[in-house]
Coordinates of C-alpha atoms in Angstrom, one line a residue:
M12 CA 83.8 114.2 136.5
K13 CA 84.5 112.4 133.2
Y14 CA 80.9 112.9 132.0
F15 CA 81.0 116.6 133.0
L16 CA 84.1 117.1 130.9
E17 CA 82.6 115.3 127.9
I18 CA 79.4 117.4 128.1
L19 CA 81.3 120.6 128.5
C20 CA 83.5 119.8 125.5
V21 CA 80.4 119.0 123.3
I22 CA 78.6 122.2 124.3
T23 CA 81.7 124.3 123.6
F24 CA 82.3 122.7 120.3
F25 CA 78.7 123.4 119.1
F26 CA 79.3 127.0 120.1
V27 CA 82.4 127.0 118.0
V28 CA 80.5 125.5 115.0
K29 CA 77.8 128.1 115.3
T30 CA 80.4 130.9 115.4
G31 CA 82.4 129.5 112.5
I32 CA 79.4 129.1 110.2
A33 CA 78.3 132.7 110.8
Q34 CA 81.7 134.1 110.2
S35 CA 82.5 131.9 107.2
V36 CA 79.8 133.6 105.1
N37 CA 81.6 136.9 105.4
A38 CA 85.0 135.2 105.0
D39 CA 83.9 133.6 101.7
T40 CA 83.0 137.1 100.3
V41 CA 86.3 138.6 101.2
S42 CA 88.3 135.6 100.0
A43 CA 86.6 135.7 96.6
Q44 CA 88.1 139.1 96.0
K45 CA 91.7 137.9 96.6
A46 CA 93.8 136.8 93.6
T47 CA 94.5 133.1 93.4
S48 CA 98.1 132.3 94.2
K49 CA 100.2 129.1 94.4
L50 CA 103.4 128.5 96.3
L51 CA 105.7 125.4 96.4
T52 CA 108.2 125.4 99.2
I53 CA 111.0 122.8 99.1
S54 CA 112.9 122.2 102.3
A55 CA 115.3 119.6 103.7
E56 CA 116.5 118.2 107.0
L57 CA 119.7 116.3 107.8
R58 CA 120.1 115.3 111.4
L59 CA 123.2 113.5 112.7
R60 CA 123.5 112.3 116.3
A61 CA 126.5 110.5 117.7
E62 CA 125.5 108.6 120.9
Y63 CA 127.6 107.1 123.7
R64 CA 125.5 104.8 125.8
H65 CA 126.2 103.0 129.1
G66 CA 122.9 102.2 130.8
Y67 CA 120.7 104.2 128.4
K68 CA 117.2 102.7 128.6
N69 CA 118.5 99.4 129.8
L70 CA 120.3 98.7 133.1
Y71 CA 121.2 95.1 132.3
P72 CA 123.2 93.4 129.5
L73 CA 120.2 91.2 128.8
T74 CA 121.5 89.3 125.8
K75 CA 125.3 89.6 126.2
P76 CA 127.7 89.6 129.1
D77 CA 129.6 92.5 127.6
T78 CA 128.9 95.7 129.5
T79 CA 131.2 98.1 127.6
A80 CA 129.6 101.3 126.3
A81 CA 127.9 101.5 123.0
F82 CA 128.8 104.1 120.4
F83 CA 127.2 104.8 117.0
V84 CA 126.1 107.6 114.7
G85 CA 122.4 107.8 113.7
Q86 CA 121.2 109.8 110.7
R87 CA 117.8 111.1 109.7
T88 CA 117.3 112.7 106.3
R89 CA 114.1 114.4 105.0
I90 CA 113.0 116.1 101.8
N91 CA 109.8 118.1 102.3
L92 CA 107.4 119.5 99.7
D93 CA 104.8 122.0 100.9
F94 CA 102.3 123.2 98.2
T95 CA 99.7 125.8 99.1
M96 CA 97.0 127.4 97.0
K97 CA 93.7 129.0 97.6
R98 CA 91.6 126.6 99.8
F99 CA 94.1 123.7 99.5
N100 CA 97.4 122.4 101.0
F101 CA 99.4 119.4 100.0
Y102 CA 102.4 118.2 102.1
A103 CA 104.9 115.4 101.6
S104 CA 107.9 114.4 103.6
L105 CA 110.3 111.7 102.3
Q106 CA 112.4 110.2 105.1
D107 CA 115.4 107.9 105.4
V108 CA 116.7 106.8 108.8
R109 CA 119.8 104.7 109.4
V110 CA 122.8 104.1 111.5
W111 CA 126.1 104.6 109.8
G112 CA 127.3 101.3 108.4
Q113 CA 123.9 99.7 108.8
Q114 CA 123.4 99.3 105.0
D115 CA 125.6 97.6 102.5
T116 CA 126.3 100.4 100.1
R117 CA 127.1 97.9 97.3
F118 CA 123.6 96.5 97.3
G119 CA 122.3 96.3 93.7
T120 CA 125.8 95.6 92.3
T121 CA 127.8 93.0 94.1
T122 CA 125.0 91.9 96.5
P123 CA 122.6 89.5 94.7
L124 CA 119.8 89.1 97.2
P125 CA 117.7 91.8 99.0
A126 CA 118.5 90.4 102.4
D127 CA 118.2 92.3 105.7
L128 CA 120.4 95.2 104.4
T129 CA 118.2 98.1 105.4
K130 CA 116.5 98.2 108.7
Y131 CA 114.6 101.4 108.1
P132 CA 113.9 101.8 104.3
L133 CA 113.2 105.0 102.5
Y134 CA 109.6 105.9 103.0
L135 CA 107.0 108.7 103.4
F136 CA 107.0 110.0 106.9
E137 CA 104.1 112.4 106.1
I138 CA 101.8 112.8 103.1
Y139 CA 98.5 114.5 103.3
A140 CA 96.0 116.8 101.5
E141 CA 94.1 119.5 103.3
P142 CA 91.2 121.2 101.5
H143 CA 89.9 124.4 103.3
F144 CA 86.2 124.9 103.3
N145 CA 86.6 128.5 104.3
D146 CA 88.9 130.7 106.4
N147 CA 88.1 128.7 109.5
W148 CA 87.5 125.1 108.5
S149 CA 89.7 122.5 106.9
L150 CA 90.1 118.7 106.6
R151 CA 93.5 117.0 106.7
L152 CA 93.6 113.6 105.1
G153 CA 96.5 111.2 105.1
K154 CA 99.7 110.3 107.0
Q155 CA 100.4 113.1 109.4
R156 CA 101.9 114.0 112.8
I157 CA 99.4 114.4 115.6
I158 CA 100.5 116.9 118.3
Y159 CA 98.3 118.2 121.0
D160 CA 98.8 120.4 124.1
N161 CA 102.3 120.0 125.6
E162 CA 102.9 116.6 123.8
R163 CA 102.2 114.5 126.9
L164 CA 99.5 112.4 125.2
F165 CA 100.0 113.0 121.5
S166 CA 103.4 113.9 120.1
E167 CA 105.6 113.4 117.0
N168 CA 108.3 112.1 119.4
D169 CA 111.0 114.0 117.6
W170 CA 113.8 112.6 119.8
R171 CA 113.3 109.2 118.1
N172 CA 115.0 109.4 114.7
T173 CA 112.0 107.7 113.0
S174 CA 109.6 110.0 114.8
V175 CA 105.8 109.1 114.8
S176 CA 103.0 109.8 112.4
H177 CA 99.5 108.5 112.0
D178 CA 97.2 107.5 109.1
A179 CA 94.2 109.7 110.0
A180 CA 91.6 112.3 109.1
R181 CA 91.4 115.6 111.0
L182 CA 88.6 118.1 110.9
M183 CA 90.1 121.3 112.1
F184 CA 88.6 124.7 113.1
L185 CA 90.6 127.8 113.9
N186 CA 89.2 131.2 114.8
N187 CA 92.0 133.6 115.8
K188 CA 89.5 136.4 116.6
K189 CA 87.8 134.3 119.2
N190 CA 91.1 132.5 120.2
V191 CA 89.5 129.1 119.7
Q192 CA 91.0 126.0 118.2
A193 CA 89.0 122.8 117.9
E194 CA 89.6 119.5 116.1
F195 CA 88.1 116.0 115.6
T196 CA 90.5 113.3 114.6
G197 CA 89.7 109.8 113.5
A198 CA 91.5 106.7 112.2
F199 CA 90.7 103.0 111.4
N200 CA 93.6 100.7 110.7
Q201 CA 93.9 97.4 108.7
F202 CA 97.0 95.4 107.8
G203 CA 95.9 94.9 104.2
E204 CA 93.1 94.9 101.7
N205 CA 90.7 92.3 103.1
Y206 CA 87.9 90.7 101.1
F207 CA 86.0 89.8 104.3
T208 CA 86.3 90.7 107.9
T209 CA 88.2 93.5 109.6
N210 CA 90.8 91.3 111.3
Y211 CA 93.7 93.6 112.1
K212 CA 97.0 91.6 112.6
P213 CA 100.0 93.8 111.9
N214 CA 103.3 91.9 111.5
G215 CA 105.9 92.6 114.2
F216 CA 104.3 95.5 116.1
L217 CA 101.2 96.4 118.2
N218 CA 99.0 99.2 117.1
Y219 CA 95.5 100.6 117.8
K220 CA 92.7 99.5 115.4
V221 CA 90.6 102.5 115.9
L222 CA 91.3 106.0 117.2
G223 CA 89.2 109.1 117.9
I224 CA 90.2 112.4 119.4
Q225 CA 88.2 115.5 120.3
F226 CA 90.5 118.5 121.1
L227 CA 89.6 122.1 122.2
K228 CA 91.8 125.0 123.1
W229 CA 90.3 128.3 124.2
K230 CA 92.2 131.4 125.3
M231 CA 89.5 132.8 127.6
D232 CA 91.2 136.2 128.3
S233 CA 94.7 137.7 128.6
V234 CA 95.8 135.4 131.4
F235 CA 93.7 132.1 131.3
T236 CA 93.8 129.4 128.7
L237 CA 91.7 126.2 128.8
T238 CA 92.5 123.0 127.0
M239 CA 90.1 120.0 126.9
M240 CA 90.5 116.6 125.2
N241 CA 88.7 113.3 124.9
A242 CA 90.5 110.4 123.3
M243 CA 89.3 107.0 122.4
D244 CA 91.6 104.2 121.2
G245 CA 90.7 100.6 120.6
Y246 CA 92.9 97.4 120.4
Q247 CA 91.8 94.2 118.9
S248 CA 91.7 91.2 121.1
S249 CA 94.8 89.1 120.8
L250 CA 93.0 85.8 121.4
P251 CA 92.8 83.6 118.3
G252 CA 89.5 83.9 116.5
D253 CA 88.3 86.8 118.7
Y254 CA 89.1 89.6 116.2
K255 CA 85.5 90.9 116.4
T256 CA 86.3 92.1 120.0
T257 CA 87.9 95.5 120.3
Y258 CA 88.9 96.8 123.7
M259 CA 88.1 100.5 124.0
R260 CA 90.1 102.8 126.2
F261 CA 88.9 106.3 126.9
T262 CA 91.0 109.3 128.2
S263 CA 89.2 112.5 129.3
G264 CA 90.5 115.7 130.9
G265 CA 92.4 118.9 130.1
R266 CA 94.6 121.7 131.3
I267 CA 94.2 125.2 132.6
E268 CA 97.0 127.7 132.2
Y269 CA 97.7 131.1 133.9
T270 CA 100.2 133.5 132.3
H271 CA 100.9 136.9 133.8
Q272 CA 104.1 138.8 132.9
K273 CA 107.0 136.5 134.0
L274 CA 104.9 134.0 135.8
Y275 CA 103.3 130.8 134.3
A276 CA 101.3 128.3 136.2
T277 CA 99.3 125.3 135.1
I278 CA 97.6 122.1 136.2
A279 CA 96.6 119.2 134.0
G280 CA 94.5 116.2 134.8
Y281 CA 93.2 113.2 132.9
Y282 CA 91.2 110.2 133.7
Q283 CA 91.3 106.8 131.8
Y284 CA 88.5 104.4 131.8
G285 CA 87.0 101.6 129.7
K286 CA 89.2 98.6 129.1
D287 CA 93.0 98.2 128.6
S288 CA 94.5 96.3 125.6
S289 CA 94.2 93.0 127.6
G290 CA 90.5 93.5 128.3
Y291 CA 90.8 94.4 132.0
K292 CA 88.5 97.1 133.4
L293 CA 90.5 100.4 133.4
S294 CA 90.4 103.2 136.0
A295 CA 93.5 105.4 136.1
Y296 CA 94.4 109.0 136.4
Y297 CA 97.2 111.6 135.7
L298 CA 98.0 114.9 137.4
Q299 CA 100.6 117.5 136.5
P300 CA 100.9 120.8 138.4
E301 CA 103.7 123.1 137.3
I302 CA 105.0 126.7 137.8
R303 CA 107.6 128.6 135.8
F304 CA 109.3 132.0 136.2
T305 CA 111.0 133.5 133.2
G306 CA 113.6 136.3 133.4
K307 CA 115.6 138.0 130.7
Y308 CA 118.1 135.2 130.4
F309 CA 117.2 132.8 133.0
S310 CA 114.1 130.6 133.7
I311 CA 113.2 128.1 136.4
R312 CA 110.5 125.5 136.1
T313 CA 109.3 123.1 138.7
G314 CA 106.4 120.6 139.0
L315 CA 105.3 117.1 139.5
E316 CA 104.0 114.3 137.4
Y317 CA 101.7 111.8 139.1
L318 CA 100.6 108.7 137.2
S319 CA 98.4 106.2 139.1
G320 CA 99.5 102.5 139.2
T321 CA 98.1 99.1 140.1
N322 CA 98.8 97.7 143.6
G323 CA 101.3 94.8 143.7
R324 CA 101.9 92.2 141.0
Q325 CA 99.1 89.9 141.9
P326 CA 96.3 89.2 139.4
Y327 CA 93.9 92.1 139.3
T328 CA 90.4 92.7 138.0
T329 CA 90.8 96.5 137.5
D330 CA 93.8 98.1 135.9
H331 CA 94.8 101.4 137.6
S332 CA 97.9 102.1 135.5
F333 CA 97.8 105.3 133.5
V334 CA 99.2 105.1 130.0
T335 CA 100.5 108.3 128.4
L336 CA 99.0 107.2 125.0
Y337 CA 101.1 108.4 122.1
G338 CA 103.0 111.2 123.7
T339 CA 106.7 111.5 124.4
N340 CA 108.3 110.3 127.7
H341 CA 111.8 111.4 126.8
K342 CA 110.7 115.1 127.2
F343 CA 109.1 114.5 130.6
N344 CA 110.9 111.7 132.4
G345 CA 114.6 112.1 131.7
S346 CA 116.9 111.8 128.7
L347 CA 118.2 108.4 129.8
D348 CA 114.8 107.0 128.9
L349 CA 114.9 104.6 131.8
L350 CA 111.1 105.1 132.2
A351 CA 110.1 105.4 128.6
S352 CA 107.5 102.6 128.2
F353 CA 104.5 102.9 130.4
P354 CA 103.4 101.0 132.3
K355 CA 106.0 98.2 131.5
D356 CA 109.0 100.1 132.9
L357 CA 107.1 100.7 136.1
G358 CA 105.8 97.2 136.6
N359 CA 102.3 98.6 136.5
A360 CA 103.0 100.4 139.8
G361 CA 102.7 104.0 138.6
L362 CA 105.0 107.0 138.9
I363 CA 105.6 110.1 141.0
N364 CA 108.2 112.4 139.3
P365 CA 109.0 115.7 141.0
Y366 CA 111.2 117.8 138.7
L367 CA 113.2 121.0 138.6
F368 CA 114.5 122.6 135.3
L369 CA 116.9 125.5 135.1
N370 CA 117.5 127.2 131.8
F371 CA 119.9 130.0 130.7
S372 CA 119.5 131.5 127.2
K373 CA 121.4 134.4 125.6
D374 CA 122.0 135.2 122.0
K375 CA 122.7 132.0 120.1
W376 CA 123.4 129.9 123.2
S377 CA 121.2 128.0 125.7
V378 CA 122.1 125.8 128.6
Q379 CA 119.5 123.6 130.4
M380 CA 119.8 121.5 133.5
Q381 CA 117.0 119.0 134.4
N382 CA 116.6 117.2 137.7
H383 CA 114.2 114.3 138.3
L384 CA 113.3 112.2 141.3
F385 CA 111.5 109.0 140.7
Y386 CA 109.2 107.1 143.0
L387 CA 106.6 104.3 142.5
Q388 CA 103.1 105.6 143.0
N389 CA 101.8 102.2 144.3
N390 CA 103.2 99.1 145.9
Y391 CA 105.3 96.6 144.0
V392 CA 105.7 93.1 145.4
Y393 CA 108.8 91.0 144.5
A394 CA 109.6 87.6 146.0
G395 CA 106.9 88.1 148.6
N396 CA 108.2 91.4 149.8
T397 CA 106.9 94.9 149.1
L398 CA 109.8 97.0 147.7
K399 CA 110.7 100.5 148.7
K400 CA 109.1 103.1 146.4
Y401 CA 112.2 105.2 145.7
L402 CA 113.5 104.5 142.2
G403 CA 116.4 107.0 141.8
Y404 CA 117.6 110.4 140.7
E405 CA 118.5 111.6 137.2
N406 CA 120.4 114.7 136.1
D407 CA 120.4 115.9 132.5
W408 CA 122.4 118.7 130.8
K409 CA 121.8 120.1 127.4
V410 CA 123.7 122.8 125.5
N411 CA 122.4 124.3 122.3
Y412 CA 124.1 126.6 119.8
K413 CA 122.0 128.2 117.0
A414 CA 124.7 128.9 114.4
N415 CA 122.3 130.4 111.9
S416 CA 118.7 130.1 110.7
F417 CA 119.1 126.5 109.5
T418 CA 121.9 125.0 111.7
L419 CA 121.6 123.8 115.2
L420 CA 124.2 122.1 117.4
E421 CA 123.3 120.3 120.6
F422 CA 125.3 118.5 123.2
G423 CA 123.8 116.4 126.0
F424 CA 125.0 114.5 129.0
S425 CA 122.9 112.5 131.4
W426 CA 123.6 110.4 134.5
A427 CA 121.5 108.8 137.2
K428 CA 121.7 107.1 140.5
V429 CA 119.2 104.3 140.6
S430 CA 118.0 101.9 143.3
N431 CA 117.6 98.2 143.4
T432 CA 113.9 98.8 143.1
M433 CA 114.2 100.3 139.7
A434 CA 116.5 97.4 138.6
I435 CA 113.9 94.8 139.7
V436 CA 110.9 96.7 138.4
K437 CA 112.4 97.2 134.9
N438 CA 113.5 93.5 134.7
P439 CA 112.1 91.2 137.4
K440 CA 113.5 88.2 135.6
A441 CA 117.1 89.4 135.8
P442 CA 119.3 86.8 137.4
D443 CA 121.1 89.1 139.9
P444 CA 119.9 92.6 140.8
A445 CA 123.5 93.4 141.9
A446 CA 124.7 93.0 138.3
F447 CA 123.2 96.2 137.0
S448 CA 124.9 99.6 136.7
T449 CA 123.8 101.8 139.6
T450 CA 125.1 104.9 137.8
P451 CA 124.1 104.7 134.2
Y452 CA 125.2 107.6 131.9
F453 CA 124.6 108.8 128.4
S454 CA 126.0 111.4 126.1
Y455 CA 125.4 112.7 122.6
L456 CA 126.4 115.3 120.1
M457 CA 123.8 116.3 117.5
V458 CA 123.9 118.6 114.5
K459 CA 120.8 119.5 112.6
F460 CA 120.5 121.3 109.2
T461 CA 117.1 122.5 108.1
P462 CA 117.6 124.7 104.9
V463 CA 114.8 126.0 102.8
I464 CA 116.0 125.0 99.3
G465 CA 113.6 127.2 97.4
K466 CA 110.2 128.7 97.0
I467 CA 108.4 128.7 93.7
G468 CA 105.4 131.1 93.4
M469 CA 102.7 130.8 90.7
N470 CA 99.6 132.8 89.9

């Protein structure tokens, strides 16, 4: 199956290349007649989120006996510059992320030393250049967000204040007449300017050494859309002196979508193979069937996420735990983020997550209720016993108010009823499973301003 998908993607991509080259000749002639124009757009974002946490992401007070709720205000600030001209784009986004009170505002005056005063410094979240070869082809180079399909495998993870971007090169093809989008993305990471070797040892975090993605989306007709993707990411061996070994993980699959009037149905499937980041042989899979009905004000969406897992906790030779790569789990597995790190939060045992989403939207308001059931896909052995597979139930509420074109207010409340199995799986070294909160809850209030400061046009 995996080889069939790869061959089909390659054949389709060569068809795209052939079509694009043929059309680019005519496109160049038409574009040459257009006047050259330049446009600089300056925009900003200020996002404030006050959070009240009691069991968010963590059921145990792991480092302190204090189990009272946490409360803080997080802030994200961005200044964006978007410059476009004929056959060229340049984009930069300056970002600052902090918690209120996290930084000493007197630094530089009364504070003499640059100690740990700023956890997240001011930095460039995105900065890239994108030359366009013609109306269909472009190459994006630099630090950039990588978002594919429904964000399950590649996402900017916008819930996280820092969000996620990659240092990469993307060759992109877009043909609106043929309803085809195709991309090749590649990245190779190093922690500094080496004189010899390619030993990659980032300080304080784990990251891929090499990344490659082939993506294709084709709207076949008025009702069917096909998405196909092959991803390759490699992690350097963690053994001392073994930096020449890179464990390569491959993920192949795609999605087919059906849309007709108020009905939407889809099924996605991916297979992972190669080796995991520890060097074990990998054979894992993911399935997601879903159906949605959308009315004038109301929509209902139901489906299932199925991530394979590895049997038990005994040493294994083949890893069957599917990893959702660089996507967002917050969007798919509940706002409490109890299952946000795969496969760690599942003890490598996989996940079955039936869900039901209800949404009401009218004018400037929208209200959404999300329901999740969580089960282990495979067996989990603890203290010689196989645990029950039921993990718990989560209920999330979100209320949005769009005040104007640049102001959004959002309120959220989430709670869950979790089992002893979830408590043990998330932290098998906890001293007493009875010490965790069986009903964690979480609430937040967020306001987001995204004004366009100005547009400067030049000829």
